[in-house]
PDB file of N, CA, C and O in Angstrom:
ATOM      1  N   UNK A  13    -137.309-136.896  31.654  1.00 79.00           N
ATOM      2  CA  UNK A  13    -136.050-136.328  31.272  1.00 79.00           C
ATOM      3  C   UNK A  13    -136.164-134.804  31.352  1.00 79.00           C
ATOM      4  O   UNK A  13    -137.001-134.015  30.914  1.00 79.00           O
ATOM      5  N   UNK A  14    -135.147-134.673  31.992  1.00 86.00           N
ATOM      6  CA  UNK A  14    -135.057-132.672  32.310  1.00 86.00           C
ATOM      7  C   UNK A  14    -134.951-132.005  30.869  1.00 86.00           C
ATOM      8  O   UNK A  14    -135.842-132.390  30.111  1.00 86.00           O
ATOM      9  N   UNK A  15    -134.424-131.466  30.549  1.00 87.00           N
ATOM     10  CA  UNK A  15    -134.121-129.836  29.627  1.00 87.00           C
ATOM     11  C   UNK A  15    -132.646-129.852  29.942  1.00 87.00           C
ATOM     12  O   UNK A  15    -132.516-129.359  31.063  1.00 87.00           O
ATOM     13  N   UNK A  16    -131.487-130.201  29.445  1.00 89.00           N
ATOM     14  CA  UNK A  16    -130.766-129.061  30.298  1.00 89.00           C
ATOM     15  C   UNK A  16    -130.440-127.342  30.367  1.00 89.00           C
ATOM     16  O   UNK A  16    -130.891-126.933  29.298  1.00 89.00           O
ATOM     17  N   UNK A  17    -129.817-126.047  31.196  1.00 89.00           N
ATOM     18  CA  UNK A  17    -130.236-125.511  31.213  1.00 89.00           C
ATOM     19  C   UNK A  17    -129.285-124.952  29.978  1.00 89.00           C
ATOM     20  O   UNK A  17    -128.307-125.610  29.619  1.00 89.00           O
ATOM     21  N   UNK A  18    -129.672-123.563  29.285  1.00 90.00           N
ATOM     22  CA  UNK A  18    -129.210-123.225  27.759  1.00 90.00           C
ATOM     23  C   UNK A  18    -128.621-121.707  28.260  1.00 90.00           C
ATOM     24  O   UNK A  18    -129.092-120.843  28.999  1.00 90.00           O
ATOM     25  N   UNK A  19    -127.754-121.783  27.730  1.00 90.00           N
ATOM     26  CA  UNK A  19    -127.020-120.327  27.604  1.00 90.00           C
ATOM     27  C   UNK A  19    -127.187-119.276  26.680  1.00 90.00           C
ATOM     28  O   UNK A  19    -127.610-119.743  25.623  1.00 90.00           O
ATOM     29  N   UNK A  20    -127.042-118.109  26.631  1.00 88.00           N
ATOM     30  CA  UNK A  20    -126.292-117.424  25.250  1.00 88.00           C
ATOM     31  C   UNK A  20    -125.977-116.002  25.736  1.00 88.00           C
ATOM     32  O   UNK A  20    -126.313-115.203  26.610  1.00 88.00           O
ATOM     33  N   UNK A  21    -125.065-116.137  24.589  1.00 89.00           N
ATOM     34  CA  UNK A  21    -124.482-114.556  25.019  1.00 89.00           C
ATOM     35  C   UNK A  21    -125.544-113.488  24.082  1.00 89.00           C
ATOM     36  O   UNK A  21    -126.378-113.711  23.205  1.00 89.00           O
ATOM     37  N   UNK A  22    -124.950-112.001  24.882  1.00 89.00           N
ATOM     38  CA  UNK A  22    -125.727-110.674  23.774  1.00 89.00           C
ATOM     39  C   UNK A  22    -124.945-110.181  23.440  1.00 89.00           C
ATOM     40  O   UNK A  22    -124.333-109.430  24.199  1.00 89.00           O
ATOM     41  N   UNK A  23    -124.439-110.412  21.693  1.00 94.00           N
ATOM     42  CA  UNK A  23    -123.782-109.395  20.968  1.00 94.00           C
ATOM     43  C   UNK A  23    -124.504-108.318  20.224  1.00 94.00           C
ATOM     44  O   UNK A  23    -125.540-108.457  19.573  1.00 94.00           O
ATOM     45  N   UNK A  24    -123.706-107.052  20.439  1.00 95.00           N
ATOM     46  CA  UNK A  24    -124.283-105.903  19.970  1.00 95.00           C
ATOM     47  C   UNK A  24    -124.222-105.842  18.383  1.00 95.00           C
ATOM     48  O   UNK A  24    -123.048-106.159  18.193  1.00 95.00           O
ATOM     49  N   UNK A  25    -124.905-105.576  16.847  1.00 97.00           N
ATOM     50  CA  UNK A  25    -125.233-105.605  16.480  1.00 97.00           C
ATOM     51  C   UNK A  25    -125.075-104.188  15.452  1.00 97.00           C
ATOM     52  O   UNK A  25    -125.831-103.414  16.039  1.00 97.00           O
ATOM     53  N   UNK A  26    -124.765-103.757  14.782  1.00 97.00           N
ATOM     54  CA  UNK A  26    -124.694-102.830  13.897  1.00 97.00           C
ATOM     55  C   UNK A  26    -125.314-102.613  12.366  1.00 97.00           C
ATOM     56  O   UNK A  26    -124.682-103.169  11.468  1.00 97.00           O
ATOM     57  N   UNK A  27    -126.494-101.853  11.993  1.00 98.00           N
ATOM     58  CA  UNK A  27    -127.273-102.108  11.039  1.00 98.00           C
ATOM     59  C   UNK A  27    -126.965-100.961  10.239  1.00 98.00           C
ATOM     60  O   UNK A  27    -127.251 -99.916  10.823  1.00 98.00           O
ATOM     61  N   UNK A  28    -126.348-100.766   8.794  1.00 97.00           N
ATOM     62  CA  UNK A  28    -126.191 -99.433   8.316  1.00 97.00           C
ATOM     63  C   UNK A  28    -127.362 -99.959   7.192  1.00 97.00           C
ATOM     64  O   UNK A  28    -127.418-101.149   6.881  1.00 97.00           O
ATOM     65  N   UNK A  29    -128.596 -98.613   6.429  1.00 97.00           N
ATOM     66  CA  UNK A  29    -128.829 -98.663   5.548  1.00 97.00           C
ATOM     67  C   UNK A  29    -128.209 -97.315   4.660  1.00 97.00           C
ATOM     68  O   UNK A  29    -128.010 -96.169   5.064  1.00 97.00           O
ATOM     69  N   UNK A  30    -128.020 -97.813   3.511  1.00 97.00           N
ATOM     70  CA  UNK A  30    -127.676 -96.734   2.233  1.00 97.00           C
ATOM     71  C   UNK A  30    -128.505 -96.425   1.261  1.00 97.00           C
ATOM     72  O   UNK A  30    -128.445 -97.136   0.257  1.00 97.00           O
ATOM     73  N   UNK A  31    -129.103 -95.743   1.275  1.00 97.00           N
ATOM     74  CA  UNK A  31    -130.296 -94.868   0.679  1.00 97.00           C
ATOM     75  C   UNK A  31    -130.313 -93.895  -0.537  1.00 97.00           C
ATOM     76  O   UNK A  31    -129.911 -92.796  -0.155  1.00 97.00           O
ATOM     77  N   UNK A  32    -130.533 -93.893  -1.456  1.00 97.00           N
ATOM     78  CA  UNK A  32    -130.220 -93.049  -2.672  1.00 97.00           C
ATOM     79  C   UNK A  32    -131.615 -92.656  -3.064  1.00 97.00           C
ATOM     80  O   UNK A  32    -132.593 -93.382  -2.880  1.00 97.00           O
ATOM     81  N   UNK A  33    -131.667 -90.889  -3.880  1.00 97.00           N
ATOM     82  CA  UNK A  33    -132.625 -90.251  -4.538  1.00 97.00           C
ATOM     83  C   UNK A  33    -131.963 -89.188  -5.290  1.00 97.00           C
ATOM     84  O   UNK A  33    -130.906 -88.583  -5.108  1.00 97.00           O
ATOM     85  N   UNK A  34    -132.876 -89.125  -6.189  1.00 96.00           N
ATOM     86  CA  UNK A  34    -132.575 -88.551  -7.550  1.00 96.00           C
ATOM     87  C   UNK A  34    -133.303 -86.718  -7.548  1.00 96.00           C
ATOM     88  O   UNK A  34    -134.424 -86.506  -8.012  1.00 96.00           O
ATOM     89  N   UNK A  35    -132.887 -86.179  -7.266  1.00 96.00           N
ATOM     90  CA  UNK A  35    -133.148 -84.904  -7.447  1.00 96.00           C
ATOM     91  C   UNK A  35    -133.097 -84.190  -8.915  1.00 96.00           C
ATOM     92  O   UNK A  35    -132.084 -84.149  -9.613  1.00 96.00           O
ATOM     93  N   UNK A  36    -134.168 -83.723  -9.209  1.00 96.00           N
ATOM     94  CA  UNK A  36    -133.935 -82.608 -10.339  1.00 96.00           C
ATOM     95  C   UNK A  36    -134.024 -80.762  -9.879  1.00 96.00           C
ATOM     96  O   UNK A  36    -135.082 -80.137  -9.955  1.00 96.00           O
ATOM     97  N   UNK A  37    -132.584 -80.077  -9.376  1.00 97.00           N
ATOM     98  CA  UNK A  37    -132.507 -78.831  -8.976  1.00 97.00           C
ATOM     99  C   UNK A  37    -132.553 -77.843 -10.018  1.00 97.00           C
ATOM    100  O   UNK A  37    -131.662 -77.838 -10.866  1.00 97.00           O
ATOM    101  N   UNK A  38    -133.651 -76.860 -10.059  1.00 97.00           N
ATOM    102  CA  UNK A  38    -133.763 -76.054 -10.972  1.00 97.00           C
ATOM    103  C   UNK A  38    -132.443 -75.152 -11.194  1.00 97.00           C
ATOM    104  O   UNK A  38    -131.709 -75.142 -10.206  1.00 97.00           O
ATOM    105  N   UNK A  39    -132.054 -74.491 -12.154  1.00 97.00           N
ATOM    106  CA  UNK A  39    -131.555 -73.688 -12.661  1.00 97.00           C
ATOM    107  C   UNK A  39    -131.987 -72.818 -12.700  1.00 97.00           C
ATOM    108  O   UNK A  39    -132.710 -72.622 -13.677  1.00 97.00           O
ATOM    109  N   UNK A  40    -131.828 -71.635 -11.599  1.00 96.00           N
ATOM    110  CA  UNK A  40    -132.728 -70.500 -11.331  1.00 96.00           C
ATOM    111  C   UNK A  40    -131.504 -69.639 -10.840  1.00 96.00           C
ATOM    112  O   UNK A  40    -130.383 -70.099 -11.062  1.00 96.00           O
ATOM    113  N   UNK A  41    -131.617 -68.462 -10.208  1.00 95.00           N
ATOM    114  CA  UNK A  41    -130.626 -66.791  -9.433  1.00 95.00           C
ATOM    115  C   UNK A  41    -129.950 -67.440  -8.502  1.00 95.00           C
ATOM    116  O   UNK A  41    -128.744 -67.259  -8.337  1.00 95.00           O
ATOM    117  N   UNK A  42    -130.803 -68.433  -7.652  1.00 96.00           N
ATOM    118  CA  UNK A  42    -130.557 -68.569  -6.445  1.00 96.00           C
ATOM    119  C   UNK A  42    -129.387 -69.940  -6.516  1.00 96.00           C
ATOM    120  O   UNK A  42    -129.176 -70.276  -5.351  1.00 96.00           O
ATOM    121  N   UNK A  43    -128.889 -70.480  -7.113  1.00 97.00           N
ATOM    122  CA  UNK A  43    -128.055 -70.959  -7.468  1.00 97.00           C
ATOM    123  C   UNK A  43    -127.188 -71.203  -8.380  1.00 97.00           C
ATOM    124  O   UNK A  43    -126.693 -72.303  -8.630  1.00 97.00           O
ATOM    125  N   UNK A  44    -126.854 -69.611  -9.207  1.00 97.00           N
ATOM    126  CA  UNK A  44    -125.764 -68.916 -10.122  1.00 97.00           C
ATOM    127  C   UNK A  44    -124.735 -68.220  -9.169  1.00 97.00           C
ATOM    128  O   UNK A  44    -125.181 -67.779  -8.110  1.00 97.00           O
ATOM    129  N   UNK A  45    -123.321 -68.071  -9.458  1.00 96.00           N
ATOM    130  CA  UNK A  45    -122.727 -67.055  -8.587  1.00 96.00           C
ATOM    131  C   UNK A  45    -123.047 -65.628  -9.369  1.00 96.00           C
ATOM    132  O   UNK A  45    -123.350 -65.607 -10.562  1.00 96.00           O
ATOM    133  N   UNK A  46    -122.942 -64.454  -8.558  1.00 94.00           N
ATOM    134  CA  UNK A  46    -123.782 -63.495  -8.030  1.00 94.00           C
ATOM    135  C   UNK A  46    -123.031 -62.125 -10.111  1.00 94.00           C
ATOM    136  O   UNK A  46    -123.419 -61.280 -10.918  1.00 94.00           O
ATOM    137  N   UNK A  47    -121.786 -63.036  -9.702  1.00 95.00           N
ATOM    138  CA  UNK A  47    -121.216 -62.048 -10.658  1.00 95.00           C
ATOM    139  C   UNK A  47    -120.483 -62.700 -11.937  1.00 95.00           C
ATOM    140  O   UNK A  47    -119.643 -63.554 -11.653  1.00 95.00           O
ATOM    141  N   UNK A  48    -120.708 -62.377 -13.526  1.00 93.00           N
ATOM    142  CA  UNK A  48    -120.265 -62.862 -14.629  1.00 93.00           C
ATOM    143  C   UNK A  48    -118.891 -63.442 -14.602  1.00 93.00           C
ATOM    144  O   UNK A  48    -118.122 -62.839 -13.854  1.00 93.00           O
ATOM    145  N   UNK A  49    -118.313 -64.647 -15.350  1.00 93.00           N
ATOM    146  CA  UNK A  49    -116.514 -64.370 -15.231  1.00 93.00           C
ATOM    147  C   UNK A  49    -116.088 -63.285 -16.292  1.00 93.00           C
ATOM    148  O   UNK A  49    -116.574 -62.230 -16.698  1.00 93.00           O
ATOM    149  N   UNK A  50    -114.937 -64.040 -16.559  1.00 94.00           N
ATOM    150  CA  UNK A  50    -114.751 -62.388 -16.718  1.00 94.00           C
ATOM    151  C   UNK A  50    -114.918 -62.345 -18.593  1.00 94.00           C
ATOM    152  O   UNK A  50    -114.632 -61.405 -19.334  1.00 94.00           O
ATOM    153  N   UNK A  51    -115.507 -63.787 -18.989  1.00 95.00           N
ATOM    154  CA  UNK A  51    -115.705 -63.662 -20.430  1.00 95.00           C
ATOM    155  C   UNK A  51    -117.321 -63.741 -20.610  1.00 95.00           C
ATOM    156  O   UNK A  51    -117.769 -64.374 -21.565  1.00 95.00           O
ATOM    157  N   UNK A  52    -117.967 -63.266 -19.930  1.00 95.00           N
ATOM    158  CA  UNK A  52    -119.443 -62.375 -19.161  1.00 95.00           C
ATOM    159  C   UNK A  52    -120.873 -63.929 -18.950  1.00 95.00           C
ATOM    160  O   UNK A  52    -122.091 -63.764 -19.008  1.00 95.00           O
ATOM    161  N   UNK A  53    -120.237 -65.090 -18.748  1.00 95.00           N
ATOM    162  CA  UNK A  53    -121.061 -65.695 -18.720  1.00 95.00           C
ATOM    163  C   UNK A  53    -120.990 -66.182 -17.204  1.00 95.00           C
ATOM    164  O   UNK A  53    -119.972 -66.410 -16.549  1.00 95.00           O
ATOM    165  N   UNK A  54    -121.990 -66.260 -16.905  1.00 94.00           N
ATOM    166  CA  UNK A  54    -122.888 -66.554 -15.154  1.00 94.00           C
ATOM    167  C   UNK A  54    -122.304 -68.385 -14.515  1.00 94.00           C
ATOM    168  O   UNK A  54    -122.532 -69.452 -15.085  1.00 94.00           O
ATOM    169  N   UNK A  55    -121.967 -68.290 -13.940  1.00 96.00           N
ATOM    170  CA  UNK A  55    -121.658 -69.791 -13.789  1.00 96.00           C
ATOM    171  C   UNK A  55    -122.390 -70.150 -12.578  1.00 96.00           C
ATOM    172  O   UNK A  55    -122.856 -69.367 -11.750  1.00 96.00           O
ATOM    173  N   UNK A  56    -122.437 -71.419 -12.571  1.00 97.00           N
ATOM    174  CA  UNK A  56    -123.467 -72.557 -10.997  1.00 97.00           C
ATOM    175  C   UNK A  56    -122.436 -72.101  -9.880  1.00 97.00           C
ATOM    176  O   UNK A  56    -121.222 -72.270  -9.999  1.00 97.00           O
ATOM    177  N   UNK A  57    -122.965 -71.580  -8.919  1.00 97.00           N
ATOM    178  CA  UNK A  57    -122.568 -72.144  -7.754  1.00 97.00           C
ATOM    179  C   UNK A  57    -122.428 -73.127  -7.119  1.00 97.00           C
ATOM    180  O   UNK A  57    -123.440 -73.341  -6.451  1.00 97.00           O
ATOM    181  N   UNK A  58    -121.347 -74.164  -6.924  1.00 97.00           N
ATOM    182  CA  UNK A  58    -121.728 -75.988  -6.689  1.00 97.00           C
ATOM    183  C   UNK A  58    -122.417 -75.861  -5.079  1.00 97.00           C
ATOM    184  O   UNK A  58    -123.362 -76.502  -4.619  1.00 97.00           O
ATOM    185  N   UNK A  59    -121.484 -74.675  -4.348  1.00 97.00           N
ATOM    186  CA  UNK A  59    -122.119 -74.797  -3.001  1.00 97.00           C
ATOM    187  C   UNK A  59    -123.526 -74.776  -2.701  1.00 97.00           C
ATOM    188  O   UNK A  59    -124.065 -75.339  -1.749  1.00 97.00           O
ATOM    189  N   UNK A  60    -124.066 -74.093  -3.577  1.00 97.00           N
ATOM    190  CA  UNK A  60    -125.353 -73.530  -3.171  1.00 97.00           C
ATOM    191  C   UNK A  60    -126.067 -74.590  -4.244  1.00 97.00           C
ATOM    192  O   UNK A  60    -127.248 -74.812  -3.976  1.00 97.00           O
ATOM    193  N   UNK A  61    -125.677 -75.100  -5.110  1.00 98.00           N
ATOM    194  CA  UNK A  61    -126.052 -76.294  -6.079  1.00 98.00           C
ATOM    195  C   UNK A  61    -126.475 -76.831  -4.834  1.00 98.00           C
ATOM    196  O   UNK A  61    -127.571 -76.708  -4.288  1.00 98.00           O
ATOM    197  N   UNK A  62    -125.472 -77.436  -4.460  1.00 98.00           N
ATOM    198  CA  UNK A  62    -125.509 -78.880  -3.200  1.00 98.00           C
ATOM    199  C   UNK A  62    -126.417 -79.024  -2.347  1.00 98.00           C
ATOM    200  O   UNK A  62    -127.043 -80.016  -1.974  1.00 98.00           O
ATOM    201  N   UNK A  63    -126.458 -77.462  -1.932  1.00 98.00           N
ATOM    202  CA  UNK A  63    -127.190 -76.876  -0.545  1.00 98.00           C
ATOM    203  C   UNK A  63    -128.774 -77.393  -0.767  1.00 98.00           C
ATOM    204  O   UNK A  63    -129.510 -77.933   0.059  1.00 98.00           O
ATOM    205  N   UNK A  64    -129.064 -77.015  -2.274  1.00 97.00           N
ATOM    206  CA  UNK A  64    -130.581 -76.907  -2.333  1.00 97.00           C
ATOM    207  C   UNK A  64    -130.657 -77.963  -3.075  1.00 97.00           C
ATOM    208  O   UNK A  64    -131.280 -77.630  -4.084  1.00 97.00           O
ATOM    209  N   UNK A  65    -130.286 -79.353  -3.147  1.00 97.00           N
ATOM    210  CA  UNK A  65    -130.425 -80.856  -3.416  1.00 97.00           C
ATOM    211  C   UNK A  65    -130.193 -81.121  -2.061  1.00 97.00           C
ATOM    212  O   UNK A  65    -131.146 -81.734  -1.581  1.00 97.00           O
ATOM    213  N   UNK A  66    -129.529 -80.956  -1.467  1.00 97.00           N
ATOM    214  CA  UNK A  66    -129.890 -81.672   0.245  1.00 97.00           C
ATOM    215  C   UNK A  66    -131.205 -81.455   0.767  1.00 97.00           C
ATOM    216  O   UNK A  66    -131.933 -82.304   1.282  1.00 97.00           O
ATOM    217  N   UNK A  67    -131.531 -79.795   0.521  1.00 96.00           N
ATOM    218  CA  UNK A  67    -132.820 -79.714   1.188  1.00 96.00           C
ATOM    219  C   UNK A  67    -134.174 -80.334   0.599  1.00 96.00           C
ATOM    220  O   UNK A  67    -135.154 -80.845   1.141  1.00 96.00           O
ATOM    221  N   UNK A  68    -133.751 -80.027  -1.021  1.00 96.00           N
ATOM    222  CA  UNK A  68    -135.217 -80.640  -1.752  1.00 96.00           C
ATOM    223  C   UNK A  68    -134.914 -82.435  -1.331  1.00 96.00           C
ATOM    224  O   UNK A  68    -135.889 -83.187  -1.374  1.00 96.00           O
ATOM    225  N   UNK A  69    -133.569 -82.988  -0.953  1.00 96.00           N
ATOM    226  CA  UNK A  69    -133.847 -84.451  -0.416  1.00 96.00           C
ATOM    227  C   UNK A  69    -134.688 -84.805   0.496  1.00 96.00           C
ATOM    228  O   UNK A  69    -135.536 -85.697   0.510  1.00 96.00           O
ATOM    229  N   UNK A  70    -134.291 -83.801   1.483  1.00 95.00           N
ATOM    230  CA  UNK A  70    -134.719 -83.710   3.039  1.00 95.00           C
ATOM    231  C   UNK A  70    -136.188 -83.467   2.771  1.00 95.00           C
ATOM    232  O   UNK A  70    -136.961 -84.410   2.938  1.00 95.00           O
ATOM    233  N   UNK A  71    -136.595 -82.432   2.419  1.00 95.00           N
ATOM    234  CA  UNK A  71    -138.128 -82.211   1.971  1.00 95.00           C
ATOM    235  C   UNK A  71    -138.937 -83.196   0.983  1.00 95.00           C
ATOM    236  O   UNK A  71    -140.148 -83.371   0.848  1.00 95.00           O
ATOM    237  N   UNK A  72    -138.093 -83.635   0.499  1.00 90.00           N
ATOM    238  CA  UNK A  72    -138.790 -84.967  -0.885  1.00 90.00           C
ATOM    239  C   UNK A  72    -138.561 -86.158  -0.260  1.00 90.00           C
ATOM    240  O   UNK A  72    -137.893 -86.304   0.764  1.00 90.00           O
ATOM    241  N   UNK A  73    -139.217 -87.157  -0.992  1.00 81.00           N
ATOM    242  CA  UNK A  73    -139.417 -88.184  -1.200  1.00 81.00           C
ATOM    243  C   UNK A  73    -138.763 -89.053  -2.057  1.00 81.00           C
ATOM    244  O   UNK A  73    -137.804 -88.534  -2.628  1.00 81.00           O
ATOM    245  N   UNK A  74    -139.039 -90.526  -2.397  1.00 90.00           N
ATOM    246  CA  UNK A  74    -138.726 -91.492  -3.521  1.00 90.00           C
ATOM    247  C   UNK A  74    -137.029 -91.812  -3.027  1.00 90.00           C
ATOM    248  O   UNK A  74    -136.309 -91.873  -4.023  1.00 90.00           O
ATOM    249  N   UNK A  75    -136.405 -91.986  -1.944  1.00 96.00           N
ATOM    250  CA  UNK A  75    -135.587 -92.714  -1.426  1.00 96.00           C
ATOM    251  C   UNK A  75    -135.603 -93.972  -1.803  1.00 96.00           C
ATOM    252  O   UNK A  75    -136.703 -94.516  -1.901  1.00 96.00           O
ATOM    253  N   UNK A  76    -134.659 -94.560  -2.035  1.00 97.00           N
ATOM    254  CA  UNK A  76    -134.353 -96.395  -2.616  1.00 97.00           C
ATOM    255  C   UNK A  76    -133.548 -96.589  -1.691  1.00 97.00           C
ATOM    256  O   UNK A  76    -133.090 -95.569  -1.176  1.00 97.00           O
ATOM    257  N   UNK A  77    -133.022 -98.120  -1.069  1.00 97.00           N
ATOM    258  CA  UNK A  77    -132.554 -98.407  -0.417  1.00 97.00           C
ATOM    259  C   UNK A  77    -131.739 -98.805  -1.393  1.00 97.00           C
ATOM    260  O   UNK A  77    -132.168 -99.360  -2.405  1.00 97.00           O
ATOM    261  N   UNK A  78    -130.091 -98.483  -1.116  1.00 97.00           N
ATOM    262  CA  UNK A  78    -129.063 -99.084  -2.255  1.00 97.00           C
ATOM    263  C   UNK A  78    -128.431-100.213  -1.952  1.00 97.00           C
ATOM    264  O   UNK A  78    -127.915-100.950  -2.792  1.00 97.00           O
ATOM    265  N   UNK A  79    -128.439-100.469  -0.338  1.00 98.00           N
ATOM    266  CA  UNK A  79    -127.429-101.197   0.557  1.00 98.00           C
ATOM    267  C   UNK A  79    -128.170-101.244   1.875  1.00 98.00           C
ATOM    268  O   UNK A  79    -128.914-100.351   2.282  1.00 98.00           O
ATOM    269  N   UNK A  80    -127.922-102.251   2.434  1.00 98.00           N
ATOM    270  CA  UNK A  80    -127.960-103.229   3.481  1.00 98.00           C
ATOM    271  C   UNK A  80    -126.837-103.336   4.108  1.00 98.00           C
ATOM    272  O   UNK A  80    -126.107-103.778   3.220  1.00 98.00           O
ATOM    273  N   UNK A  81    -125.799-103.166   5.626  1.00 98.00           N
ATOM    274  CA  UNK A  81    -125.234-103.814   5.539  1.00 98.00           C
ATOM    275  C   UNK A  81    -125.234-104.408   7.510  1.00 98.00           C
ATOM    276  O   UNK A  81    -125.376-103.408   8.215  1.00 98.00           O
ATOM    277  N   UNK A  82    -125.135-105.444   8.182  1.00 98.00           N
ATOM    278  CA  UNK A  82    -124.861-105.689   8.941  1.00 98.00           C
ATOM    279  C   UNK A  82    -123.585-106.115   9.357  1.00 98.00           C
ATOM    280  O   UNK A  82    -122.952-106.837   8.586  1.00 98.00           O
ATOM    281  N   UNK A  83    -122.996-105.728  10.663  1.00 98.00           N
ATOM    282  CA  UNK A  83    -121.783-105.930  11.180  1.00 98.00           C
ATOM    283  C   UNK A  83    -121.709-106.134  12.729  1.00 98.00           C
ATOM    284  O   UNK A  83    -122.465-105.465  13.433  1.00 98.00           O
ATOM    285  N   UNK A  84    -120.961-106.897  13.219  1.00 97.00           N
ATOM    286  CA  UNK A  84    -120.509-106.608  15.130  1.00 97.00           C
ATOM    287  C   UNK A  84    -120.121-105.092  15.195  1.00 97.00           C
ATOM    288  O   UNK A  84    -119.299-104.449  14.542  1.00 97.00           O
ATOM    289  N   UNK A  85    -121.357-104.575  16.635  1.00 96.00           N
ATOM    290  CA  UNK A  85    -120.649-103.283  16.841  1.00 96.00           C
ATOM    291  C   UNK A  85    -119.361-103.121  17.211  1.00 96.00           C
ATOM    292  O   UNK A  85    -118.821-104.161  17.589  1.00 96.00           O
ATOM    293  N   UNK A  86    -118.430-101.751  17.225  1.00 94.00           N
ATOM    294  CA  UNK A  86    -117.103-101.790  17.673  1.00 94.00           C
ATOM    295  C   UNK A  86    -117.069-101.984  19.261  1.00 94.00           C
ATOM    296  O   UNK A  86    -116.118-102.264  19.992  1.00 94.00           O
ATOM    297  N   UNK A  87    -118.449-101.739  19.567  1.00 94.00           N
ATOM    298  CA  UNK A  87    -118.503-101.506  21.316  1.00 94.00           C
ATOM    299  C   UNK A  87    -118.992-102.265  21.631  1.00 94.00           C
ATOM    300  O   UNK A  87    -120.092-101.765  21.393  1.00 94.00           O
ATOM    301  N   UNK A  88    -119.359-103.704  22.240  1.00 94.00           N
ATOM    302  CA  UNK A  88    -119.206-104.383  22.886  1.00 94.00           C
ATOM    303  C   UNK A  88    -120.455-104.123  24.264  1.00 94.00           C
ATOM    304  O   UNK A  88    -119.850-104.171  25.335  1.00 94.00           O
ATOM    305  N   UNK A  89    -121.829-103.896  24.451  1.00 90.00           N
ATOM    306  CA  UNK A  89    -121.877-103.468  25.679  1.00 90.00           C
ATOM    307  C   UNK A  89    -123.173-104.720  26.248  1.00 90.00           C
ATOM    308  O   UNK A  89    -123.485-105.692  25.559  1.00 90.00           O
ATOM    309  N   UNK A  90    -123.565-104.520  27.132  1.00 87.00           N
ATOM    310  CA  UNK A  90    -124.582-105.348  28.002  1.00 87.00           C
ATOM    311  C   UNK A  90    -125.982-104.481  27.320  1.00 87.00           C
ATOM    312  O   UNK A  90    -125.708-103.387  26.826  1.00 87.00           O
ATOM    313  N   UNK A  91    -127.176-104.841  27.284  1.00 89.00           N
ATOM    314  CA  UNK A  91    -127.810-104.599  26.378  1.00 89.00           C
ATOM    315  C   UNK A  91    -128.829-103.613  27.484  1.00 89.00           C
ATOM    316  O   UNK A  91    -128.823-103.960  28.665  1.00 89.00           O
ATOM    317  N   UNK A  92    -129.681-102.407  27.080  1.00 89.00           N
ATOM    318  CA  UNK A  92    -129.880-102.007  28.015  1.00 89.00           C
ATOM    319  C   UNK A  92    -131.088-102.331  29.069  1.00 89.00           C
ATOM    320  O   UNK A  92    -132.045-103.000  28.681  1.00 89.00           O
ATOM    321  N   UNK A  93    -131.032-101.910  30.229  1.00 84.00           N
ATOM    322  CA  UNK A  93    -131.822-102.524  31.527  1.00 84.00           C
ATOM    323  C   UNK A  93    -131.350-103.665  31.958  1.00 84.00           C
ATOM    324  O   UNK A  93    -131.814-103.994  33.049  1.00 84.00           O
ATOM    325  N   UNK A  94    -130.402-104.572  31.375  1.00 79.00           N
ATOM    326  CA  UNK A  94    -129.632-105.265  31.961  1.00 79.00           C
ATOM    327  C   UNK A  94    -128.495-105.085  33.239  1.00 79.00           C
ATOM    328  O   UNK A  94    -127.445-104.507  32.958  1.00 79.00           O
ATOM    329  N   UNK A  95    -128.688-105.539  34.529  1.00 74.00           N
ATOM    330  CA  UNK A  95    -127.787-105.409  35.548  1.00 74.00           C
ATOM    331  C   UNK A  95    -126.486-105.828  35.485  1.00 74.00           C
ATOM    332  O   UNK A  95    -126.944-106.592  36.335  1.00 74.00           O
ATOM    333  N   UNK A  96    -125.594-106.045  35.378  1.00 67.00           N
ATOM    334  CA  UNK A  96    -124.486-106.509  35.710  1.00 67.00           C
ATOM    335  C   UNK A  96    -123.624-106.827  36.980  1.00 67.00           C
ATOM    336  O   UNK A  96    -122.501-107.317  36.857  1.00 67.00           O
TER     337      UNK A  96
END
C-alpha cells in the first residue's frame, strides 16, 4: 500500500512578546527642571524622568515576560527562498 501524497500550506505567523522591568531612577540635578516655580520649590522633569528609565532599561537587566501573544500575520507571503 502506497502513502498517499500530503499537502500543506505556509501561513505566516506573528509572535509579539511583552516584557516589563522595574526601574528605581534616582532623584538627582539631572532630572529636576533647571529653575524653582514660582513658590521656590524645584520640580521633576517627567521628560528627562522618562529619558533616564529608558536608558537605565536599555542598560539593565531583570526583564519579565508579561505576555505572549500569537496571531496570523497581516501579510500573507511565501516563506523565504521559496520560488514561486
Amino acid at each position: 500500500m502506497t502513502t498517499p501524497p500530503s499537502y500543506s500550506i505556509s501561513m505566516r505567523l506573528r509572535r509579539t512578546v511583552l516584557e516589563e522591568a522595574y526601574v528605581s531612577v534616582p532623584v538627582t540635578a539631572e532630572v529636576m527642571l533647571p529653575e524653582p516655580d514660582e513658590d521656590g520649590r524645584y520640580r521633576l522633569d517627567v521628560e528627562k524622568l522618562w529619558a533616564e528609565a529608558v536608558r537605565m532599561g536599555i542598560e539593565g537587566g531583570g526583564w519579565q515576560v508579561e505576555s505572549t501573544e500569537v496571531v496570523p500575520h497581516p501579510i500573507q507571503q511565501a516563506p523565504p527562498g521559496v520560488q514561486l
